[in-house]
Coordinates of C-alpha atoms and ligand atoms in Angstrom, one line a residue:
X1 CA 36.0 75.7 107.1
X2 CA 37.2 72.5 105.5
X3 CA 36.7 69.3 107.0
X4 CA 39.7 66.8 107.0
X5 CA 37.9 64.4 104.8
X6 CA 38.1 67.0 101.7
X7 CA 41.5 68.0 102.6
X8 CA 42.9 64.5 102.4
X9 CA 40.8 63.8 99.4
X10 CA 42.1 66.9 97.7
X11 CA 45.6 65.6 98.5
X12 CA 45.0 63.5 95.1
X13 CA 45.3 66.7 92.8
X14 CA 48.6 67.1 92.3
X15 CA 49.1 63.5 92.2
X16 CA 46.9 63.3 89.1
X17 CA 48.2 66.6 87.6
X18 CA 52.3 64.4 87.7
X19 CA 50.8 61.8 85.6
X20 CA 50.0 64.4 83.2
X21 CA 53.6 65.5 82.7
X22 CA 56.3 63.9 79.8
X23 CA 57.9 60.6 81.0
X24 CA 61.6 60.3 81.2
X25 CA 63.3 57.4 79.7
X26 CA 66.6 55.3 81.5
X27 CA 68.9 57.5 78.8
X28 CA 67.9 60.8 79.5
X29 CA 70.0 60.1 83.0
X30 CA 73.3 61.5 83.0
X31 CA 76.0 59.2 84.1
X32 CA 77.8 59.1 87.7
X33 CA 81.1 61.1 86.7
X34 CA 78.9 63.8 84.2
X35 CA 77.0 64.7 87.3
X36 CA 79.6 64.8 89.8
X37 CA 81.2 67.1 87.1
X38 CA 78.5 69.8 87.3
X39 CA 79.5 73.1 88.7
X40 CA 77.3 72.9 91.9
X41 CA 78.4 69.6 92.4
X42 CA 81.4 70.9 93.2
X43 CA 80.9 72.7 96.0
X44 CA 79.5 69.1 98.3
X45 CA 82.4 67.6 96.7
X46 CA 84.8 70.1 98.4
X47 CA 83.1 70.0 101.7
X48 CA 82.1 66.3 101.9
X49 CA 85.1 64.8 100.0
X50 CA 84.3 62.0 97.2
X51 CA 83.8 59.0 98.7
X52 CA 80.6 60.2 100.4
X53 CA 78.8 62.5 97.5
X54 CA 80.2 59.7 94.8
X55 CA 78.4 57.0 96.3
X56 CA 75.1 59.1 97.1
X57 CA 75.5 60.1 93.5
X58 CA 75.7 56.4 92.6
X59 CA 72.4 55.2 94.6
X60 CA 70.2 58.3 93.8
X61 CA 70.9 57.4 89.8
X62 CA 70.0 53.8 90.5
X63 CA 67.0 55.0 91.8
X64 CA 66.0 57.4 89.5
X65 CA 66.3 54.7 86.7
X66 CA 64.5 52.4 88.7
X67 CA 61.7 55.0 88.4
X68 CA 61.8 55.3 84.8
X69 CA 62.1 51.8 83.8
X70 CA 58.9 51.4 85.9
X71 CA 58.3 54.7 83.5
X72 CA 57.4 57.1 86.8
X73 CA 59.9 59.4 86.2
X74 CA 59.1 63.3 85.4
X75 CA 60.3 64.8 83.0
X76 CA 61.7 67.5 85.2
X77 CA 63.3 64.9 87.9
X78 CA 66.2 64.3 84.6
X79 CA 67.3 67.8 84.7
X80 CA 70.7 68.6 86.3
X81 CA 69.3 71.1 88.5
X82 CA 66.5 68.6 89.9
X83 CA 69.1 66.1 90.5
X84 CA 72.1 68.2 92.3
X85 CA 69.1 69.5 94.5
X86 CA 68.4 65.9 95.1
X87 CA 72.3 64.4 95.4
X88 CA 72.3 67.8 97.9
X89 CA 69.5 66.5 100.0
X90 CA 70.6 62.6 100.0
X91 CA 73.8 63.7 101.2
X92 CA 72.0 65.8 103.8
X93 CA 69.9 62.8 104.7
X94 CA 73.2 60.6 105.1
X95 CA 74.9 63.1 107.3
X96 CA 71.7 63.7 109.7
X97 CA 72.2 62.1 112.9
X98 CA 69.5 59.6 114.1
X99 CA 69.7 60.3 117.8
X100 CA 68.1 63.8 117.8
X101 CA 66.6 66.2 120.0
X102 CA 62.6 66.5 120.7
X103 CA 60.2 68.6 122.6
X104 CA 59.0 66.6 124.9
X105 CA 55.3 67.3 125.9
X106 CA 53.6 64.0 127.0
X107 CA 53.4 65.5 130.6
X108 CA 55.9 62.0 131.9
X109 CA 59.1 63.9 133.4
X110 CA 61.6 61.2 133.5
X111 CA 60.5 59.7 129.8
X112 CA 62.0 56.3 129.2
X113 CA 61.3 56.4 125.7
X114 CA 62.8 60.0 125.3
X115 CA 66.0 59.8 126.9
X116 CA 65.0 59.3 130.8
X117 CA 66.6 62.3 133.1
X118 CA 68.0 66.0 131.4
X119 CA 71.0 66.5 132.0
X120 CA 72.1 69.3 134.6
X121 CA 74.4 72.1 132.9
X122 CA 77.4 71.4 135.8
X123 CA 76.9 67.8 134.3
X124 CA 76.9 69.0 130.6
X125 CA 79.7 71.3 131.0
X126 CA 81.9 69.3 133.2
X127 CA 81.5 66.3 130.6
X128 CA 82.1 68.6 127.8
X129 CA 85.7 69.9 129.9
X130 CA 86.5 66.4 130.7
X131 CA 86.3 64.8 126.8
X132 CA 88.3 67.4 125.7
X133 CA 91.6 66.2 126.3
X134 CA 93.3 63.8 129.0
X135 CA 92.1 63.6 132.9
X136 CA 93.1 62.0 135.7
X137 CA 90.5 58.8 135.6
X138 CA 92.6 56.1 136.7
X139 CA 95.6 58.5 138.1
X140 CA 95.9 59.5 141.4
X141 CA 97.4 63.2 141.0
X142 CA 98.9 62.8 144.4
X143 CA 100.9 60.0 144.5
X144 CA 101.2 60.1 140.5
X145 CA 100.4 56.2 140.4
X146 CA 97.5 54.1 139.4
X147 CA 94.3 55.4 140.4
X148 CA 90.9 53.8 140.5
X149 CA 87.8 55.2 138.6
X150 CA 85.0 54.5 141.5
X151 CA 87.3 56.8 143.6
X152 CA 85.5 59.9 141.3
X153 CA 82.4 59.6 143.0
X154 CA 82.9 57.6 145.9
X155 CA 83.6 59.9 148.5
X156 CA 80.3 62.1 147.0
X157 CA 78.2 59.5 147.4
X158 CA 79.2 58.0 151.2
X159 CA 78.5 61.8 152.2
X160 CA 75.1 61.9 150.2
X161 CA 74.0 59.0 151.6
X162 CA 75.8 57.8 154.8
X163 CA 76.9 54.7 152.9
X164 CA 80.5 53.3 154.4
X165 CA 81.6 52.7 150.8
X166 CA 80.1 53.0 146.9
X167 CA 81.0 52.2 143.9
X168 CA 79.0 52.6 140.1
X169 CA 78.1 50.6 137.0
X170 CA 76.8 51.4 133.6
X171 CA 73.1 51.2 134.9
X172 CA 71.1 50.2 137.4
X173 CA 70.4 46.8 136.2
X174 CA 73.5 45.6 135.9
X175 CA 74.2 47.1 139.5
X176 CA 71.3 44.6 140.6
X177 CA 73.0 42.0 138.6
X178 CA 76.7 42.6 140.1
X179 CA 75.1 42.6 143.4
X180 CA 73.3 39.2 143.3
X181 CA 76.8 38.0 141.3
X182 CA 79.1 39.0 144.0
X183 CA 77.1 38.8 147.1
X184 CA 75.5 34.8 145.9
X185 CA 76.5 33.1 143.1
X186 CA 75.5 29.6 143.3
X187 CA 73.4 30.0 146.4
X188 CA 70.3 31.4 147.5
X189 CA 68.5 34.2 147.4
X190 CA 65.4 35.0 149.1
X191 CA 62.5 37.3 147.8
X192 CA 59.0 38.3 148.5
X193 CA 56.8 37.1 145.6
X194 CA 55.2 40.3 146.1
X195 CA 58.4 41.8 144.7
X196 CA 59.2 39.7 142.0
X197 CA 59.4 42.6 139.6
X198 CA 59.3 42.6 135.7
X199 CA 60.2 46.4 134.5
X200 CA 61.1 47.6 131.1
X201 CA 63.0 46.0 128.6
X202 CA 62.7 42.4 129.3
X203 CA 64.4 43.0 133.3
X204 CA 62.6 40.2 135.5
X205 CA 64.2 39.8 138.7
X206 CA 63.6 35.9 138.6
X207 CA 65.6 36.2 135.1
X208 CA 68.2 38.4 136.4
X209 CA 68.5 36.0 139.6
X210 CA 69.3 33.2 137.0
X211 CA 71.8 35.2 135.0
X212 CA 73.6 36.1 138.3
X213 CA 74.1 32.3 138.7
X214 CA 71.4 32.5 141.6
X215 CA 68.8 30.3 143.1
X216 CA 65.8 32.0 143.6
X217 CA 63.9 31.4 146.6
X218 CA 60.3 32.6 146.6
X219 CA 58.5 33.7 150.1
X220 CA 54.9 34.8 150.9
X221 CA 52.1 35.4 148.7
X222 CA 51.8 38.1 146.1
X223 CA 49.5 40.5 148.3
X224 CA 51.4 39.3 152.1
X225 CA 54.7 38.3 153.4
X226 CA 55.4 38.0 156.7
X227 CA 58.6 37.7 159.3
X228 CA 58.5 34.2 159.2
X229 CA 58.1 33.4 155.9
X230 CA 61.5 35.0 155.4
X231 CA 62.8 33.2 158.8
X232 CA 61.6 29.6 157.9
X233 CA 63.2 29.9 154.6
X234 CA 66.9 30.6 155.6
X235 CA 68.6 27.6 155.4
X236 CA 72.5 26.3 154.5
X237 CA 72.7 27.6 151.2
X238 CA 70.7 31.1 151.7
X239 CA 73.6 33.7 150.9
X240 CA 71.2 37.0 150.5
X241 CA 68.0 38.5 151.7
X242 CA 66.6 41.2 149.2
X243 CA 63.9 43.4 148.7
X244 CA 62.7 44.8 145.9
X245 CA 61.1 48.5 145.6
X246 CA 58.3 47.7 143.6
X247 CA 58.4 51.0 141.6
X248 CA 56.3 50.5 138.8
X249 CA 53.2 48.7 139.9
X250 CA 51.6 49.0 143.7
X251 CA 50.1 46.4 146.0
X252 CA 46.9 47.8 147.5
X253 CA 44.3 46.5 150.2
X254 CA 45.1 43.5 152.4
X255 CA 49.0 43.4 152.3
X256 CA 51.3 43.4 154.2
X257 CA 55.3 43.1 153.5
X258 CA 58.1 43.0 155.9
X259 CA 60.4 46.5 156.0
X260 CA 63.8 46.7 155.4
X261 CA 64.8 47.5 159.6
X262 CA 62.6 44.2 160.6
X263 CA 64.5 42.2 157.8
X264 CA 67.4 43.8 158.5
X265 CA 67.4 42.2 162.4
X266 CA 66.6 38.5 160.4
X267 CA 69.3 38.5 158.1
X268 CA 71.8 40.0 160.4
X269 CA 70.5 37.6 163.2
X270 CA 72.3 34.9 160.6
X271 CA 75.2 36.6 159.3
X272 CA 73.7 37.1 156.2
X273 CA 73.7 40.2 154.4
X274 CA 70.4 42.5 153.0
X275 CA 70.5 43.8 149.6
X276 CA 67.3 46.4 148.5
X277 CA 67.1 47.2 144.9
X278 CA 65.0 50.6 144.9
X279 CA 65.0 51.3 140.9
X280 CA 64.5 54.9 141.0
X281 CA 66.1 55.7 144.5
X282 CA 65.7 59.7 145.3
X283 CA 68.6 61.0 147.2
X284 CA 66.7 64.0 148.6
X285 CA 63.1 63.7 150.8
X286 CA 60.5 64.7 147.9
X287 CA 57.8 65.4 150.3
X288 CA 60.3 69.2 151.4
X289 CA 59.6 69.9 147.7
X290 CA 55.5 69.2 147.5
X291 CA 55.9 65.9 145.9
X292 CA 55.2 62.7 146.7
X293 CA 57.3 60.3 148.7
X294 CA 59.7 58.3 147.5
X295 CA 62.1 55.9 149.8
X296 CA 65.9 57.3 150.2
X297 CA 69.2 55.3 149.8
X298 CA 70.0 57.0 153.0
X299 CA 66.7 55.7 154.7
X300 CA 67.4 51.9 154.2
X301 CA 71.0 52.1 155.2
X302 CA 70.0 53.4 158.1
X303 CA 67.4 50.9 158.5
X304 CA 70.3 48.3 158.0
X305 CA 70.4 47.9 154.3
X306 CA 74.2 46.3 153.6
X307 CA 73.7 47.3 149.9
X308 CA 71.3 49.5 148.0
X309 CA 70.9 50.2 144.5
X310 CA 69.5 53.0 142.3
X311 CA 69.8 54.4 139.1
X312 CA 71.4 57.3 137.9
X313 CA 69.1 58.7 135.1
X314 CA 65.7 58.3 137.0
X315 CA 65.0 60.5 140.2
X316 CA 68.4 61.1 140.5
X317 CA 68.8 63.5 137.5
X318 CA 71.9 62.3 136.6
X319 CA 73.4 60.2 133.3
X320 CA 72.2 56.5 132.9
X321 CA 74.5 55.2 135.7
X322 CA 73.7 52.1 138.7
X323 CA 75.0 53.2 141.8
X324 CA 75.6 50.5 144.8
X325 CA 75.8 51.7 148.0
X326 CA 77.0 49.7 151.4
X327 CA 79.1 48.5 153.9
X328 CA 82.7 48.0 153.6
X329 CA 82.7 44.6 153.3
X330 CA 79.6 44.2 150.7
X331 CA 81.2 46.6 148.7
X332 CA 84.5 45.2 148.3
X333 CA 82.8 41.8 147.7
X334 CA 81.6 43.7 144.9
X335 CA 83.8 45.7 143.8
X336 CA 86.7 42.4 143.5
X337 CA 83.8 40.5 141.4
X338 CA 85.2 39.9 138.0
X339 CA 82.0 41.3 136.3
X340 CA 82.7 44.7 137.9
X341 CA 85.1 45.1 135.2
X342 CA 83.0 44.4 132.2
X343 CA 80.1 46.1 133.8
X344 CA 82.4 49.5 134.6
X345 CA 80.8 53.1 133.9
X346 CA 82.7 54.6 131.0
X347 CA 84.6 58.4 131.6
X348 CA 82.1 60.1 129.9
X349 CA 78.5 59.2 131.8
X350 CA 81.3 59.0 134.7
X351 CA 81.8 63.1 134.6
X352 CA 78.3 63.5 134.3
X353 CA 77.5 61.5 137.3
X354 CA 80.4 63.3 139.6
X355 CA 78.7 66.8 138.9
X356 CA 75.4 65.8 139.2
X357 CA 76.3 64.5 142.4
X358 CA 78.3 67.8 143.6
X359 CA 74.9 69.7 143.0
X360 CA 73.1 67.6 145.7
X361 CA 76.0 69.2 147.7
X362 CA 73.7 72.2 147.4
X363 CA 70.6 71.3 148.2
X364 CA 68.6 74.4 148.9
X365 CA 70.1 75.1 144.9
X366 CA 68.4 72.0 143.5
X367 CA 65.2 72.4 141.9
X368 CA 66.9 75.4 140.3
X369 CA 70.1 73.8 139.1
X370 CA 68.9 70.3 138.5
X371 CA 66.6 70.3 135.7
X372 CA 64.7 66.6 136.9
X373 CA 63.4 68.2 140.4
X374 CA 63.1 72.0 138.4
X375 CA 60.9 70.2 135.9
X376 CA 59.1 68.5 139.0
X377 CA 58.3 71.1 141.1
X378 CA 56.8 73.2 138.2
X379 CA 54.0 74.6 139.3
X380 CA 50.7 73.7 137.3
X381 CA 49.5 77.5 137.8
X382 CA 52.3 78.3 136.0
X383 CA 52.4 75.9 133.6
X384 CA 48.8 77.1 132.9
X385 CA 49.7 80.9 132.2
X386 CA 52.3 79.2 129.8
X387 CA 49.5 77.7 128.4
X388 CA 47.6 80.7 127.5
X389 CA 50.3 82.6 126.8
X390 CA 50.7 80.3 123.5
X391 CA 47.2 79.6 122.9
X392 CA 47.3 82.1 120.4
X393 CA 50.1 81.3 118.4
X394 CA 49.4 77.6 119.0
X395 CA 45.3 78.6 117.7
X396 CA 46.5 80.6 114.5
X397 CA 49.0 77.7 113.3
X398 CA 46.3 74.6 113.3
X399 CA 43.7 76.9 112.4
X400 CA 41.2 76.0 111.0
X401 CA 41.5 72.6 111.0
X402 CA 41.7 72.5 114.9
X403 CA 40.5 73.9 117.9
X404 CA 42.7 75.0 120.7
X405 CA 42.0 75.3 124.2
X406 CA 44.2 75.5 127.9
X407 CA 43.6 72.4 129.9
X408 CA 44.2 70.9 133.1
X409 CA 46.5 67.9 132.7
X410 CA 47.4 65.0 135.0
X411 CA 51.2 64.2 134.4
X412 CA 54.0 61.7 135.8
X413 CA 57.3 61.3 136.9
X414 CA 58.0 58.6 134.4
X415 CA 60.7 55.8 134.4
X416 CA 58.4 53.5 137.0
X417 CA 58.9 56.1 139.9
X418 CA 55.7 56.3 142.1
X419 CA 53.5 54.9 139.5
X420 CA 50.4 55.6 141.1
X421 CA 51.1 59.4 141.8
X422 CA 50.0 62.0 139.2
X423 CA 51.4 65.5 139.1
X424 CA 48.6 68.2 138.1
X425 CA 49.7 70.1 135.3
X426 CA 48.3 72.2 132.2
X427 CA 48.6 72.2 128.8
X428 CA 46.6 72.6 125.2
X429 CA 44.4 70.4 123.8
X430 CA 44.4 70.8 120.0
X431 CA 40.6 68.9 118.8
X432 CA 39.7 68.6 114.8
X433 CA 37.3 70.3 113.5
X434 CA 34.7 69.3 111.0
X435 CA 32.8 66.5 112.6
X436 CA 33.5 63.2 114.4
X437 CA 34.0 61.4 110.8
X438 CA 37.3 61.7 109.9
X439 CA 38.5 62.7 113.4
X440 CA 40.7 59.9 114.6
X441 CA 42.7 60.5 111.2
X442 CA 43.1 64.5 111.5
X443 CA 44.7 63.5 115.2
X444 CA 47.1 61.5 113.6
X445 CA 47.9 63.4 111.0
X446 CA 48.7 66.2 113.0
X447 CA 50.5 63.8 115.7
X448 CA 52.5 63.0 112.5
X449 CA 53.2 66.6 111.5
X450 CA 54.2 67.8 115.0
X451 CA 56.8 65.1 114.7
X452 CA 58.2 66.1 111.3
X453 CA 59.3 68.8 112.9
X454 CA 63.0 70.3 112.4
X455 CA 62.5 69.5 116.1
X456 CA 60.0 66.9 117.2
X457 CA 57.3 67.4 118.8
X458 CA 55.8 64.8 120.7
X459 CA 52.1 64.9 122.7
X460 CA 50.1 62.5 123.5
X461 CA 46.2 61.7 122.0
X462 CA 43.8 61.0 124.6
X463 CA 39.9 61.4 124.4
X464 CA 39.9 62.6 120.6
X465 CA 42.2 65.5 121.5
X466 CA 45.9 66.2 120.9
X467 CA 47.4 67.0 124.4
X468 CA 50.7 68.7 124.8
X469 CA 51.6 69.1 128.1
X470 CA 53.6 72.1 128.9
X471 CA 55.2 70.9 132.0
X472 CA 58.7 70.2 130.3
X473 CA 58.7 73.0 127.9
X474 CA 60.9 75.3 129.7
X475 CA 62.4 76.8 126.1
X476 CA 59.0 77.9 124.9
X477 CA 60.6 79.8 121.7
X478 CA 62.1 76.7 120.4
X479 CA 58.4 75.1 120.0
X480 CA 57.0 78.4 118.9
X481 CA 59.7 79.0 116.2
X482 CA 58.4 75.7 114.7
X483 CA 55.0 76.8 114.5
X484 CA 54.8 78.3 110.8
X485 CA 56.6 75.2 109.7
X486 CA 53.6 73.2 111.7
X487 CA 51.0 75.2 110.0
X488 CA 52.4 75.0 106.1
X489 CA 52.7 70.9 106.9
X490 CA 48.7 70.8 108.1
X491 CA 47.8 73.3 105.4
X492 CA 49.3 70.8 102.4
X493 CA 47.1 68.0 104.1
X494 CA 48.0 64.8 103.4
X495 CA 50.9 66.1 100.4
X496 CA 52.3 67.9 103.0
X497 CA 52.7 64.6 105.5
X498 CA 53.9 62.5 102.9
X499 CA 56.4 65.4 101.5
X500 CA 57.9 65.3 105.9
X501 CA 58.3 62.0 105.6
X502 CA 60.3 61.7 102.6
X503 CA 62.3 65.4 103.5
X504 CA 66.2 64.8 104.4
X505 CA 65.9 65.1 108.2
X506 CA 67.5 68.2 109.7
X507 CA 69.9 68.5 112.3
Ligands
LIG1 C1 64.5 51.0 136.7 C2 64.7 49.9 137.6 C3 65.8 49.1 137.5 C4 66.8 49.2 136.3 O1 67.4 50.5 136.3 P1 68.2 51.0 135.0 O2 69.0 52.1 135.5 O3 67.1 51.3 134.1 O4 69.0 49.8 134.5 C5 66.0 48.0 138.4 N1 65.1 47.9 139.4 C6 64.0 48.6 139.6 C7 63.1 48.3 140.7 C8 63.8 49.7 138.7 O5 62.7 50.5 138.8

């Protein structure tokens, strides 16, 4: 068994054995034309066109003399073969998208950092059958005039949730910033402090308050807020009441914060309208599906809530969408507000969002059909015989640089929803071998290779162990068809990493 240290240190030999070989010199490259010009060339040329393999051509040959003026140029590297296997590669490289598909095996569902909610297949292939040509999204097909685009999903979502009207933006920030806009621009709008939220991305509500043309006015403490605090602070220029689902953080011990019904009475007591902003917003009761609670749209409508908002990519399962739900009147406030227009969804989130919707029609078929609550309501007893069903393969590939064994996992939901809740799950946790020196850099250099990957993967390293929770692997072959590729990257060591990071990325 070899411990990392020697592997990495061997890594040097072939380095040594390059400086060995002849140098080449700035004239033994062939110009731009001669090596467009050679047979195999000709091939890109006709697939690609010129423009393209010309100028990859041009910047591969700059390079390559750069290396042999600095005289670190092989030999070899001159040759036209060496070079039309490089221009193929660049080319390659160029074409290679950068927005690409991973395995996702941190164990956090809704992952902002890897693309939030999976798409339902209704959503994919409705989107899909809607892009591919003309569709009615501003037409009314019976009348055959002018139609309006909120009118997609409007009806689906006052029957979802028992809202009197609805209408969407591009996400759910900018649904908490039309709101505040419409409903109280240049007046006041009043806030627990104990929900002044800050969530990813630089979104603070005091910040987004300010960019609505709002005055913010502060009530309570950070652990208690009470009736009055909200009653004593309504004056002339108080426009709004809002509340805040503090979705990423939670106040425990002696708190106490006024519910949505009780504020409801307050702000309707003096004609003034309530606004809750819920973030992740789940349209059906969790708690029927094992999991832990999470507040409804429908819940705080019914509790008197004249708008709520919540996104479309977090619990929901849907595209990244903000969907505002209300009265009549709120919602036409809104919907006339001149930002509506620059904040509209586009048609192609839009189609996702209209069949995600139409599933929730269904809803005895949704942990099957939508993949957010399928991936949920994964069982961790089966995500454990997953587990040691690919121990094995899993064992064989790292081997024997690593140890593999099935382990119980705490998971999340991700994207701020019920932050303090963890879902028990499984997974395997891949340890070096070979002693504790050395250990941190075997994690990350198998963190690394798992991520060169034709198809990233990505764990997470906790306790001197690479974890990969299999609670979102539901296409186990696509991770296991890696695996030979996986065990030639750790079995070059440290050439190996360096070779993935310099690779053309595939597709
Ligand atoms: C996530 C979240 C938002 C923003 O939603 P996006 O759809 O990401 O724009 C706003 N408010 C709360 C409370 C949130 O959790």
């Amino acid at each position: 068994m070899r411990p990392a240290e020697s592997v990495v240190d061997g890594s040097k030999a072939p380095g040594d054995a390059k400086q060995a070989e002849p140098r080449a010199e700035p004239k033994d490259l062939p110009a731009v034309d001669r090596l467009l010009r050679e047979p195999e060339v000709a091939a890109l040329l006709h697939e690609h066109g010129h423009t393209l393999v010309a100028g990859e051509a041009r910047a591969l040959l700059e390079a390559r003399r750069g290396e042999a003026v600095a005289g670190r140029l092989a030999a070899s590297e001159v040759a036209p073969a060496a070079l039309v296997r490089a221009l193929r590669q660049a080319v390659a490289h160029r074409l290679a998208p950068n927005l690409r598909a991973v395995i996702n095996l941190t164990g956090t569902v809704i992952h902002t950092n890897l693309g939030r909610a999976l798409l339902a297949d209704a959503a994919m292939q409705h989107l899909l059958a809607m892009m591919a040509g003309p569709n009615n999204l501003e037409y009314d097909l019976a009348g055959g005039g002018r139609g309006d685009r909120d009118s997609i999903v409007e009806e689906l979502l006052t029957t979802l949730t028992g809202a009197e009207a609805a209408t969407v933006v591009n996400n759910n920030a900018a649904a908490v910033l039309l709101t505040i806009a419409a409903l109280a621009r240049e007046k006041e709008v009043i806030v627990s402090r104990g929900e002044l939220v800050e969530i990813g991305g630089a979104f603070r509500m005091p910040d987004v308050m300010a960019a609505a043309g709002a005055k913010l006015v502060e009530v309570g403490t950070t652990n208690r807020t009470h009736p009055h605090d909200y009653e004593r602070a309504i004056g002339e220029r108080t426009a709004l009441l809002m509340k805040v689902h503090t979705s990423n953080y939670a106040i425990q011990g002696f708190t106490s914060a006024v519910d949505e019904a009780e504020l409801a009475r307050i702000a309707h007591a003096k004609g003034l309208p309530l606004a809750t902003d819920l973030g992740s917003g789940s349209l059906v009761d969790l708690a029927a599906h094992g999991l832990p609670r999470e507040p409804t749209p429908q819940e705080k409508l019914a509790a008197g809530c004249d708008v709520v908002t919540f996104s479309g990519d977090k619990l929901l399962g849907g595209p990244q969408a903000g969907l505002i739900v209300g009265s009549k009147a709120a919602i036409a406030r809104i919907r006339k507000f001149p930002l509506k227009r620059a904040l509209r969804m586009s048609k192609l989130p839009l189609a996702a969002l209209e069949a995600t919707l139409r599933l929730y029609l269904r809803p005895e078929r949704l942990a099957r059909d939508l993949p957010t609550l399928r991936l949920l309501t994964r069982q961790a007893s089966d995500i454990r015989t997953l587990a040691t069903q690919l121990l094995p393969e899993v064992a064989s590939a790292v081997a024997p640089r690593f140890a593999v064994e099935v382990v119980d996992l705490l998971g999340q939901i991700g994207s701020g929803s019920l932050p303090v809740e963890q879902l028990p799950s499984a997974g395997l946790a891949l340890s070096p071998l070979g002693g504790k020196k050395g250990a941190g850099r075997a994690l990350d250099e198998l963190a690394t290779a798992l991520r060169g990957l034709p198809l990233p993967v990505i764990g997470r390293i906790a306790d001197d162990r690479l974890l990969l929770d299999l609670r979102c692997l539901e296409d186990a072959r696509a991770f296991t068809a890696q695996l030979p590729a996986l065990a030639s990257a750790l079995g070059a060591a440290g050439v190996a990493t360096k070779g993935l990071a310099e690779s053309p990325r595939q597709a």
